[in-house]
PDB file of C-alpha atoms and ligand atoms in Angstrom:
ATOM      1  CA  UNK A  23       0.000   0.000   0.000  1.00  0.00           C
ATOM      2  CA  UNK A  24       1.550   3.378  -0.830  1.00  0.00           C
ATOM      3  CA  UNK A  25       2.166   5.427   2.474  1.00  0.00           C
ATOM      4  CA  UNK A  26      -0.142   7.536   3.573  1.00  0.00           C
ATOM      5  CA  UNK A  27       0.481  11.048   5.187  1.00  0.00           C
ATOM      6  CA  UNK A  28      -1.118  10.120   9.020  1.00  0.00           C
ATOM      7  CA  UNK A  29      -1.339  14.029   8.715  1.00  0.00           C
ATOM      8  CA  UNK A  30      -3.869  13.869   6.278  1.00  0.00           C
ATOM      9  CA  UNK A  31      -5.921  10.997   7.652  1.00  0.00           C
ATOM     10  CA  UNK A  32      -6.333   9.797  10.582  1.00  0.00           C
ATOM     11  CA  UNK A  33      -6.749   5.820  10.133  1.00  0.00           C
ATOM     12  CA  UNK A  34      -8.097   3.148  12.539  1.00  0.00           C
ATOM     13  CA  UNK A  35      -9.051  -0.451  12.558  1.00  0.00           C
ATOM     14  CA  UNK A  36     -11.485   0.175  15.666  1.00  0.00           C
ATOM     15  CA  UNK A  37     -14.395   2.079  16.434  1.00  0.00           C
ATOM     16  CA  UNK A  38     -16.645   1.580  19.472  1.00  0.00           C
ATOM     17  CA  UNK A  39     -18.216  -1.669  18.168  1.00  0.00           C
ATOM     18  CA  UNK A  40     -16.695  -1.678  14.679  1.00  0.00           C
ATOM     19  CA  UNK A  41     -13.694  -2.998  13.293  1.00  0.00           C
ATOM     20  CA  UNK A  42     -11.788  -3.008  10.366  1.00  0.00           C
ATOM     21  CA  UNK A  43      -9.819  -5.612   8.473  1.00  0.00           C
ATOM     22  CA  UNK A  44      -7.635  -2.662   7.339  1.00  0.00           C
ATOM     23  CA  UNK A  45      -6.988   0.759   9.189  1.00  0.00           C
ATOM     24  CA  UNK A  46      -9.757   3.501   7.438  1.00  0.00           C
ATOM     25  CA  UNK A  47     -10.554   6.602   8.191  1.00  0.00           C
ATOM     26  CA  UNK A  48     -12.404   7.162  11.582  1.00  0.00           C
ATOM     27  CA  UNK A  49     -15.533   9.369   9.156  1.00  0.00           C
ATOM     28  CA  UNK A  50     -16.258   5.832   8.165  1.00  0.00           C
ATOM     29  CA  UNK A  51     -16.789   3.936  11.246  1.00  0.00           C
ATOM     30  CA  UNK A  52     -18.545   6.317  13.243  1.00  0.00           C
ATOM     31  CA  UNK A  53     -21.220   6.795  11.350  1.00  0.00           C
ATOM     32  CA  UNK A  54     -23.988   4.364  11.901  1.00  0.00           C
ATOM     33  CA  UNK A  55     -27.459   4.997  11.424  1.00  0.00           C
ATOM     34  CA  UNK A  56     -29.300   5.410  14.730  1.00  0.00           C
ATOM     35  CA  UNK A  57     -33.366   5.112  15.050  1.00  0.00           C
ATOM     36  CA  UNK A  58     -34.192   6.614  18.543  1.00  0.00           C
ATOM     37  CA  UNK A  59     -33.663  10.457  18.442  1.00  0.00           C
ATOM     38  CA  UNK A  60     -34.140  13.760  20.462  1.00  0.00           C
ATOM     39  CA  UNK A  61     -36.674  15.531  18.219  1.00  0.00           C
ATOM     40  CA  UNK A  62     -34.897  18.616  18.718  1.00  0.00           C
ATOM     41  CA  UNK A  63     -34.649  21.673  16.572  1.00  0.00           C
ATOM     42  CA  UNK A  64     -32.228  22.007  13.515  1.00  0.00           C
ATOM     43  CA  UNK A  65     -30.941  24.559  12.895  1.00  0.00           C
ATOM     44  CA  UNK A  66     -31.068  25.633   9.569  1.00  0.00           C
ATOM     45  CA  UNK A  67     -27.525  26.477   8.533  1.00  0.00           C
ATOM     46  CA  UNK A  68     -26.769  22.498   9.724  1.00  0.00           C
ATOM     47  CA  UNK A  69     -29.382  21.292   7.801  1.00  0.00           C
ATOM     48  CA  UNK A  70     -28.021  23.450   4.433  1.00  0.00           C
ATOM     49  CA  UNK A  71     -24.673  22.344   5.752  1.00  0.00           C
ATOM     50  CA  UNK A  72     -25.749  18.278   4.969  1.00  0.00           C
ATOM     51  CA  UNK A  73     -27.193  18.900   1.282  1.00  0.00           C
ATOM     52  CA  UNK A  74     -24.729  21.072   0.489  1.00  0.00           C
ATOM     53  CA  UNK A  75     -22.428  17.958   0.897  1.00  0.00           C
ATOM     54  CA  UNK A  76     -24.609  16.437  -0.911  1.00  0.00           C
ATOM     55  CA  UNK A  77     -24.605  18.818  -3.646  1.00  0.00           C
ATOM     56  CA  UNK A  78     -21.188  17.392  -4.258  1.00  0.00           C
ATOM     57  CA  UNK A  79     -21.276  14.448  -4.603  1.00  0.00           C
ATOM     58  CA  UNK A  80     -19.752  12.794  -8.201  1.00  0.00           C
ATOM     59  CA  UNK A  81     -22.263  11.509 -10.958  1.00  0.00           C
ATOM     60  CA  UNK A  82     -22.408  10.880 -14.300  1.00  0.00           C
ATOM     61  CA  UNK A  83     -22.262  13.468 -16.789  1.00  0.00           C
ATOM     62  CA  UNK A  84     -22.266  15.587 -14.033  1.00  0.00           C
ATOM     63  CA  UNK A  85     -25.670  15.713 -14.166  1.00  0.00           C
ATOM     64  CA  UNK A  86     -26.370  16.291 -10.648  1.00  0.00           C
ATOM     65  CA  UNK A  87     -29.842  14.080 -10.703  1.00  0.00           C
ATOM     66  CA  UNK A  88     -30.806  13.801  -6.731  1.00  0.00           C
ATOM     67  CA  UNK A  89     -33.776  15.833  -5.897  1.00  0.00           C
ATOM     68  CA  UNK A  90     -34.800  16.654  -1.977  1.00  0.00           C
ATOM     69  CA  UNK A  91     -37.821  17.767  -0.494  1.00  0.00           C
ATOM     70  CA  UNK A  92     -36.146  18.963   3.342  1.00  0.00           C
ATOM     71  CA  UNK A  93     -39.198  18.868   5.849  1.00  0.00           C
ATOM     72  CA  UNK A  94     -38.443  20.291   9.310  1.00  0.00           C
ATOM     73  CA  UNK A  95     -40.433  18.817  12.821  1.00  0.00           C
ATOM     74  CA  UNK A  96     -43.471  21.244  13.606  1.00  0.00           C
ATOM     75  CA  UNK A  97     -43.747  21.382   9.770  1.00  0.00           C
ATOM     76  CA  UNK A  98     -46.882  19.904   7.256  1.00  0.00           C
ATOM     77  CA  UNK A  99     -44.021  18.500   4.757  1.00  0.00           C
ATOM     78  CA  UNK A 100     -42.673  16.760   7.804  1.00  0.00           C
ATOM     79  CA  UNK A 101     -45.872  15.136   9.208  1.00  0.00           C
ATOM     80  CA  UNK A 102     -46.721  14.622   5.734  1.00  0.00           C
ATOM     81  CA  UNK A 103     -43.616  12.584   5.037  1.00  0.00           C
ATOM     82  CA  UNK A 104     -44.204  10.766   8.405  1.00  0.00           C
ATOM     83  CA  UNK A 105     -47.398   9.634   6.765  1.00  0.00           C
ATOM     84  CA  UNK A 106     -46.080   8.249   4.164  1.00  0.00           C
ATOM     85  CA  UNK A 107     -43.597   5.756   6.031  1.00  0.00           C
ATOM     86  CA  UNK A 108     -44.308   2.192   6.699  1.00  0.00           C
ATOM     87  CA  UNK A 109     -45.661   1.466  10.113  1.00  0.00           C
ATOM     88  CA  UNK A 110     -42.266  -0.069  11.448  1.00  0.00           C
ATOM     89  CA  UNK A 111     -40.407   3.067  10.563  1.00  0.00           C
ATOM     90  CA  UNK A 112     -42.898   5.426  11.747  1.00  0.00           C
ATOM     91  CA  UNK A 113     -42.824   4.299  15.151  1.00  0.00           C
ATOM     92  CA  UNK A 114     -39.742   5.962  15.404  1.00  0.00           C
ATOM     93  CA  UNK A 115     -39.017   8.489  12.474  1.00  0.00           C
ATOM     94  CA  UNK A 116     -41.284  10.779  14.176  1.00  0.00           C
ATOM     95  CA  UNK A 117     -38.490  11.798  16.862  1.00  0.00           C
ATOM     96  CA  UNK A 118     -36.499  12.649  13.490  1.00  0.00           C
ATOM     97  CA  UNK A 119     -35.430  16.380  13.371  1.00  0.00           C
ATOM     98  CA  UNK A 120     -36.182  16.537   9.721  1.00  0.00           C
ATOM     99  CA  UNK A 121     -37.407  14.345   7.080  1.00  0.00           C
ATOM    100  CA  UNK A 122     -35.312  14.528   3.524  1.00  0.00           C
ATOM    101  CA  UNK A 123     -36.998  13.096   0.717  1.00  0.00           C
ATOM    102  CA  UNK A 124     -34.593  11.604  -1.869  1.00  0.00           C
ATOM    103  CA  UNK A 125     -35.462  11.066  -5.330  1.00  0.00           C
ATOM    104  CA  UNK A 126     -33.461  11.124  -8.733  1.00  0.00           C
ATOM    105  CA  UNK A 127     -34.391  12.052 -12.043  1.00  0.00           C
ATOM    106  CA  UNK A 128     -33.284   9.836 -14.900  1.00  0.00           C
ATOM    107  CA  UNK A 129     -34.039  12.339 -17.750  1.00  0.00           C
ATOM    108  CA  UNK A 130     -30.440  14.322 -19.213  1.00  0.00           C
ATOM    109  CA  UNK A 131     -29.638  16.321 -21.669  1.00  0.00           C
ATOM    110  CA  UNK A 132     -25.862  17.442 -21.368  1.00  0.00           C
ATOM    111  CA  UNK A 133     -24.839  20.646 -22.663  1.00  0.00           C
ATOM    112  CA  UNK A 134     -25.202  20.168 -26.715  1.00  0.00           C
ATOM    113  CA  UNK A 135     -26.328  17.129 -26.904  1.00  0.00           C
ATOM    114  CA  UNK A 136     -29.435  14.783 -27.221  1.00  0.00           C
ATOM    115  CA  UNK A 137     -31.526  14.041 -24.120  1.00  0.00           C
ATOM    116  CA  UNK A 138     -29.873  10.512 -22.446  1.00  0.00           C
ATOM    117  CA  UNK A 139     -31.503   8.756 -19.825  1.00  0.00           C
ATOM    118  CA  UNK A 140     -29.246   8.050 -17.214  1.00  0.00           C
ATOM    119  CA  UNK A 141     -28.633   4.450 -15.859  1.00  0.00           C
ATOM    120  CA  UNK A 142     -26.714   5.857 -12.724  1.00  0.00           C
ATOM    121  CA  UNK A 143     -29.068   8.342 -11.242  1.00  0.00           C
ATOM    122  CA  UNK A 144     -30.884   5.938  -8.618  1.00  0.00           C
ATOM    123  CA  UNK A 145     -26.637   5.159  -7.892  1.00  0.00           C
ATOM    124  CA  UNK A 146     -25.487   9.034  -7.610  1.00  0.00           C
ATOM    125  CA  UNK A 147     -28.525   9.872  -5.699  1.00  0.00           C
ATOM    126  CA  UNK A 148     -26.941   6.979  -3.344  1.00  0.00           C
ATOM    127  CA  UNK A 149     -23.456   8.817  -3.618  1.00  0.00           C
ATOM    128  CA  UNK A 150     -25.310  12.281  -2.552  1.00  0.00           C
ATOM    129  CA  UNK A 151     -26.620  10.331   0.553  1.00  0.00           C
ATOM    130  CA  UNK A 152     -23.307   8.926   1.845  1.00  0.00           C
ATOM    131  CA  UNK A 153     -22.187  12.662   1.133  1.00  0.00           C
ATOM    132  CA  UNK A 154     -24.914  14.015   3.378  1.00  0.00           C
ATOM    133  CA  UNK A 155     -24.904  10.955   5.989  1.00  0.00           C
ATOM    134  CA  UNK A 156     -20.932  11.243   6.627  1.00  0.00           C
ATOM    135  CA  UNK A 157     -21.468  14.973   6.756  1.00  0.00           C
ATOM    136  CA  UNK A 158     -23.927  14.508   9.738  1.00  0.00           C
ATOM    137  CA  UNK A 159     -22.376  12.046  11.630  1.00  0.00           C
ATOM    138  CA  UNK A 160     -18.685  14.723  11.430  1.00  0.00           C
ATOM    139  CA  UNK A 161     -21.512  17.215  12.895  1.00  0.00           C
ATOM    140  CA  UNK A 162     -22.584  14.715  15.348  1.00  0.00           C
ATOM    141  CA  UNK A 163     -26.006  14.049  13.971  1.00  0.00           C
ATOM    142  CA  UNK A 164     -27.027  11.038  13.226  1.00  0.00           C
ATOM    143  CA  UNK A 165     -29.370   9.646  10.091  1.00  0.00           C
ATOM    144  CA  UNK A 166     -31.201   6.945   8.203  1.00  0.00           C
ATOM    145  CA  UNK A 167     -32.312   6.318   5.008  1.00  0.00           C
ATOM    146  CA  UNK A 168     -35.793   4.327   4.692  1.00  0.00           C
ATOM    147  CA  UNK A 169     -36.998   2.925   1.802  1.00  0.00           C
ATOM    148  CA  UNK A 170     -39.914   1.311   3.379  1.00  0.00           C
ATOM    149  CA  UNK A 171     -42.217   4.439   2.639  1.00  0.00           C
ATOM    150  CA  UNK A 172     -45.451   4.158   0.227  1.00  0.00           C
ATOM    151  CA  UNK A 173     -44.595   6.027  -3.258  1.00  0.00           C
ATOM    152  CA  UNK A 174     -47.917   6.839  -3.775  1.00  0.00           C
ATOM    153  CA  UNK A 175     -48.615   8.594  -0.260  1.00  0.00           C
ATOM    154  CA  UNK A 176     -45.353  10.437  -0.398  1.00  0.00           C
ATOM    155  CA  UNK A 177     -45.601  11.697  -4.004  1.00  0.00           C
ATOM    156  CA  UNK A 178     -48.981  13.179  -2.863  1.00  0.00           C
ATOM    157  CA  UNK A 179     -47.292  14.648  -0.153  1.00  0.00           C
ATOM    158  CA  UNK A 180     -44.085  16.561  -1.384  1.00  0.00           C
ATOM    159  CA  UNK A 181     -46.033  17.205  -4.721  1.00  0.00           C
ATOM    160  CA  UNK A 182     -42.866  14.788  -6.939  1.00  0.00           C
ATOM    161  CA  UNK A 183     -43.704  15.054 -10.602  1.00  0.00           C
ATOM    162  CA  UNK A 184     -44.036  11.833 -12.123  1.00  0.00           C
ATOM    163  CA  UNK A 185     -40.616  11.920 -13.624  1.00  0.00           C
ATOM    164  CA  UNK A 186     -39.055  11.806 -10.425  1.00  0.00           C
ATOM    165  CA  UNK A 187     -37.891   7.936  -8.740  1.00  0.00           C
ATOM    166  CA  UNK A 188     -38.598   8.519  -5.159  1.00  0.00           C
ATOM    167  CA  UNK A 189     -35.625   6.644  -4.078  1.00  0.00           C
ATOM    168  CA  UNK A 190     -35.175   7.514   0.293  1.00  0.00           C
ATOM    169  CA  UNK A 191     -36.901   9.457   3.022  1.00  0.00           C
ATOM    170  CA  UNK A 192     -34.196  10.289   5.648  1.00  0.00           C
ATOM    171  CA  UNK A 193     -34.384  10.748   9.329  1.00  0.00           C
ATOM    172  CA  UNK A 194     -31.396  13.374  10.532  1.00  0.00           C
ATOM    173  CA  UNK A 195     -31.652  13.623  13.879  1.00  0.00           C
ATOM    174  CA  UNK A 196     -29.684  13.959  16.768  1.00  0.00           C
ATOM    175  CA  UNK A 197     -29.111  10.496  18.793  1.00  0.00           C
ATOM    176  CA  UNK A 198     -31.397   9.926  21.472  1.00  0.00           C
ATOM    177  CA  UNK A 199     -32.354   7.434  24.219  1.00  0.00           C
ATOM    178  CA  UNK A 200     -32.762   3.503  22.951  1.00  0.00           C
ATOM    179  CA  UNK A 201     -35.754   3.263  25.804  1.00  0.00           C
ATOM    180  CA  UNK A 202     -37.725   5.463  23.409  1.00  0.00           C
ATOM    181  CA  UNK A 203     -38.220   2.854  20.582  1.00  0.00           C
ATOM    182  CA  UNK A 204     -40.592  -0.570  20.801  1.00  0.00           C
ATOM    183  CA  UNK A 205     -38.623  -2.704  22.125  1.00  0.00           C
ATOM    184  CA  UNK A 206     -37.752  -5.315  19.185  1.00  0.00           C
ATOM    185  CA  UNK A 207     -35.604  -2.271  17.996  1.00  0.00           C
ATOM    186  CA  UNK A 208     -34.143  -1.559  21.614  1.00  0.00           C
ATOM    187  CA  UNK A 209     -31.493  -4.019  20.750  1.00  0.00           C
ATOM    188  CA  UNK A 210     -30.608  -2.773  17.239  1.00  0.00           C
ATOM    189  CA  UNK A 211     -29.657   0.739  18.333  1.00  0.00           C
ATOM    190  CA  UNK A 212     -25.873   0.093  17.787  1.00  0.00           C
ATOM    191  CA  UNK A 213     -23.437  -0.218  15.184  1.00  0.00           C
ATOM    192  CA  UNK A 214     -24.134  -3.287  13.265  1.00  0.00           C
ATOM    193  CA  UNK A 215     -21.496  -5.644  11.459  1.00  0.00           C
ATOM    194  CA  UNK A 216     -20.214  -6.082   7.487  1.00  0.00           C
ATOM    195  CA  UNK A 217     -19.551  -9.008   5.090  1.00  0.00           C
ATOM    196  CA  UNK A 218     -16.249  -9.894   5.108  1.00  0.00           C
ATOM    197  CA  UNK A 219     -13.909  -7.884   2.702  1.00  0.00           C
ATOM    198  CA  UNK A 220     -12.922 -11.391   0.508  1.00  0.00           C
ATOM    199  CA  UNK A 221     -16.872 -12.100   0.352  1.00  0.00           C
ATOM    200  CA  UNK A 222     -17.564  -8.372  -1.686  1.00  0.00           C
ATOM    201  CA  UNK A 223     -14.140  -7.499  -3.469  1.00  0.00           C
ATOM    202  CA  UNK A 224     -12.162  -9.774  -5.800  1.00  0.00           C
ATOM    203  CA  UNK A 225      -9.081  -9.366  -7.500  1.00  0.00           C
ATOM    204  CA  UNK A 226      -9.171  -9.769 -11.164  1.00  0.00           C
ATOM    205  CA  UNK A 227     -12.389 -11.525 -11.734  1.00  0.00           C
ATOM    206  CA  UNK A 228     -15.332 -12.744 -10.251  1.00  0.00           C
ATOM    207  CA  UNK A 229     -15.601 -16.235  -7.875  1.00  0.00           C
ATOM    208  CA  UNK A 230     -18.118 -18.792  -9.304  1.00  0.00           C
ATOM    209  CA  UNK A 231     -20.264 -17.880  -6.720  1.00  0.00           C
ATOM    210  CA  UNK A 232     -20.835 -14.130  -5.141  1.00  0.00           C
TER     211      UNK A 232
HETATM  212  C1  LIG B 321     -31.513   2.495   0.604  1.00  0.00           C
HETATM  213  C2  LIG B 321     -31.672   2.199   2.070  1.00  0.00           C
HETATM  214  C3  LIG B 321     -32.911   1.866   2.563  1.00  0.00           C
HETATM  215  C4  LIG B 321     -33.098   1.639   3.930  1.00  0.00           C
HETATM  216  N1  LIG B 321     -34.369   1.437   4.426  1.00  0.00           N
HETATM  217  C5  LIG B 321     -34.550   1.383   5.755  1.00  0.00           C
HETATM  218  C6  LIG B 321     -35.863   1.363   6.303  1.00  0.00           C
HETATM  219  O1  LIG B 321     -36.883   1.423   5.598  1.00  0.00           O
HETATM  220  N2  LIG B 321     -35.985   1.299   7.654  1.00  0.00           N
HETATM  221  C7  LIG B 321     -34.900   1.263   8.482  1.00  0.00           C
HETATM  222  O2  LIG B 321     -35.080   1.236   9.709  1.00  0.00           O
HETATM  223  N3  LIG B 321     -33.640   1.298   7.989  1.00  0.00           N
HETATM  224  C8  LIG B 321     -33.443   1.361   6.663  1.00  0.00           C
HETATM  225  N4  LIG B 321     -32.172   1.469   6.160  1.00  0.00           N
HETATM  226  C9  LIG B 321     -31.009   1.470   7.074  1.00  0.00           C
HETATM  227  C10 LIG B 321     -30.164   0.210   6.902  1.00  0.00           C
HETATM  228  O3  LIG B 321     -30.823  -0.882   7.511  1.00  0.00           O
HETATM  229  C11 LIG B 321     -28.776   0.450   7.506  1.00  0.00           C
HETATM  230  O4  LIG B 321     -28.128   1.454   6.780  1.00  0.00           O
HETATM  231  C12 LIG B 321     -27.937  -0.836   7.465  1.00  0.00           C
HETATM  232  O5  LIG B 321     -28.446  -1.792   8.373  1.00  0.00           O
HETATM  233  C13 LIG B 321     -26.480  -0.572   7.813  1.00  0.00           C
HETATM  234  O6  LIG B 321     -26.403   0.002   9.085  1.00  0.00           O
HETATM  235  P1  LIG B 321     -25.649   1.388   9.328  1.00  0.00           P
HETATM  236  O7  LIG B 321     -26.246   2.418   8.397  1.00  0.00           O
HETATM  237  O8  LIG B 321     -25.883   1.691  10.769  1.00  0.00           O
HETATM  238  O9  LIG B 321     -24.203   1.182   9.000  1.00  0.00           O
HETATM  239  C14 LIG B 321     -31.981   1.695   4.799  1.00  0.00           C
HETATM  240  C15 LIG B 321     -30.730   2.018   4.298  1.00  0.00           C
HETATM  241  C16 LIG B 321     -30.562   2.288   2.949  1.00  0.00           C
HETATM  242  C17 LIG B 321     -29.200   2.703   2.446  1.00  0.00           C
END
């Protein structure tokens, strides 16, 4: 491995309850996405602060093609969002701070020439959220991304043109008490645990089974 400046980065191989099989940066193992949260207020300039990291994220073309509909508590997008989410993540997502609706737009046209439909934007909307959840979690706010949401409910409610793939709702909040959730999620309020490296990368080619 070519040496790395410990000035730049600070790498480790152990994070509370995380390890790694190789030292990475300490951004990547302290981020975990929590469910029981305070509820409090957020303040605006943090909340700009997350999709602004967002906003640079890497896609193709360029093209930029996550969409968000930001919903603060105490606001209609926000208990409208809250509607929209399955019953197992409602029981919780309430105590969220804010609700950020992710979707992606697959329609392109780059600059002089013909419209493209992009493959990649459900993927660089995904990049944009790893942006914005690694951006909270160096603020000390925690997040998670639900898919388990009904389309239909939270189209309705954020007013998503039908060209839009409603891809997340997020829950940014900051981490709260564990006794606050139903109990069957009591004990999944820590850092969970990965696939082994060897099982997800492979030199050269791919292993007869994967
Ligand atoms: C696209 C996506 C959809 C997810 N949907 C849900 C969800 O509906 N409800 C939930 O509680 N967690 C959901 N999660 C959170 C994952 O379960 C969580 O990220 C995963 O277990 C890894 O844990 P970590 O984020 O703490 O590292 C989702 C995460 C992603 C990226």
């Amino acid at each position: 491995m070519t040496e790395i400046d410990p000035a730049l980065v600070h790498l480790v191989s152990r994070h509370g309850e995380r390890t790694t099989q190789t030292p990475v940066s300490a951004l990547f193992l302290n981020r975990w996405s929590a469910r029981a949260m305070t509820g409090e207020p957020i303040p605006e300039k943090l909340l700009f602060c997350l999709l602004e990291a967002a906003r640079h994220a890497p896609s193709a073309f360029n093209a930029q093609p996550w969409r968000f509909v930001y919903a603060r508590k105490g606001e209609p997008a926000f208990d409208a969002l809250l509607g929209a989410l399955n019953d197992s993540n409602r029981v919780w997502a309430g105590n969220a701070s804010a609700l950020i609706l992710v979707a992606s737009k697959a329609e392109f046209t780059p600059a002089g020439q013909a419209a493209v439909t992009l493959g990649s934007a459900s993927f660089d909307a995904g990049a944009a959220w790893a942006h914005l959840a690694l951006q909270a979690s160096l603020l000390g706010w925690t997040t998670r991304a639900m898919a388990g949401f009904d389309a239909g409910k939270a189209r309705a409610a954020v007013k998503a043109p039908e060209n839009l793939k409603l891809e997340v709702v997020i829950a940014v909040g900051r981490r709260g008490d564990a006794a606050s959730l139903p109990p069957e999620k009591q004990a999944l309020e820590k850092p969970n645990a990965r696939r082994p490296l060897e099982l997800t990368a492979f030199s050269g080619a791919f292993p007869d089974e994967v």
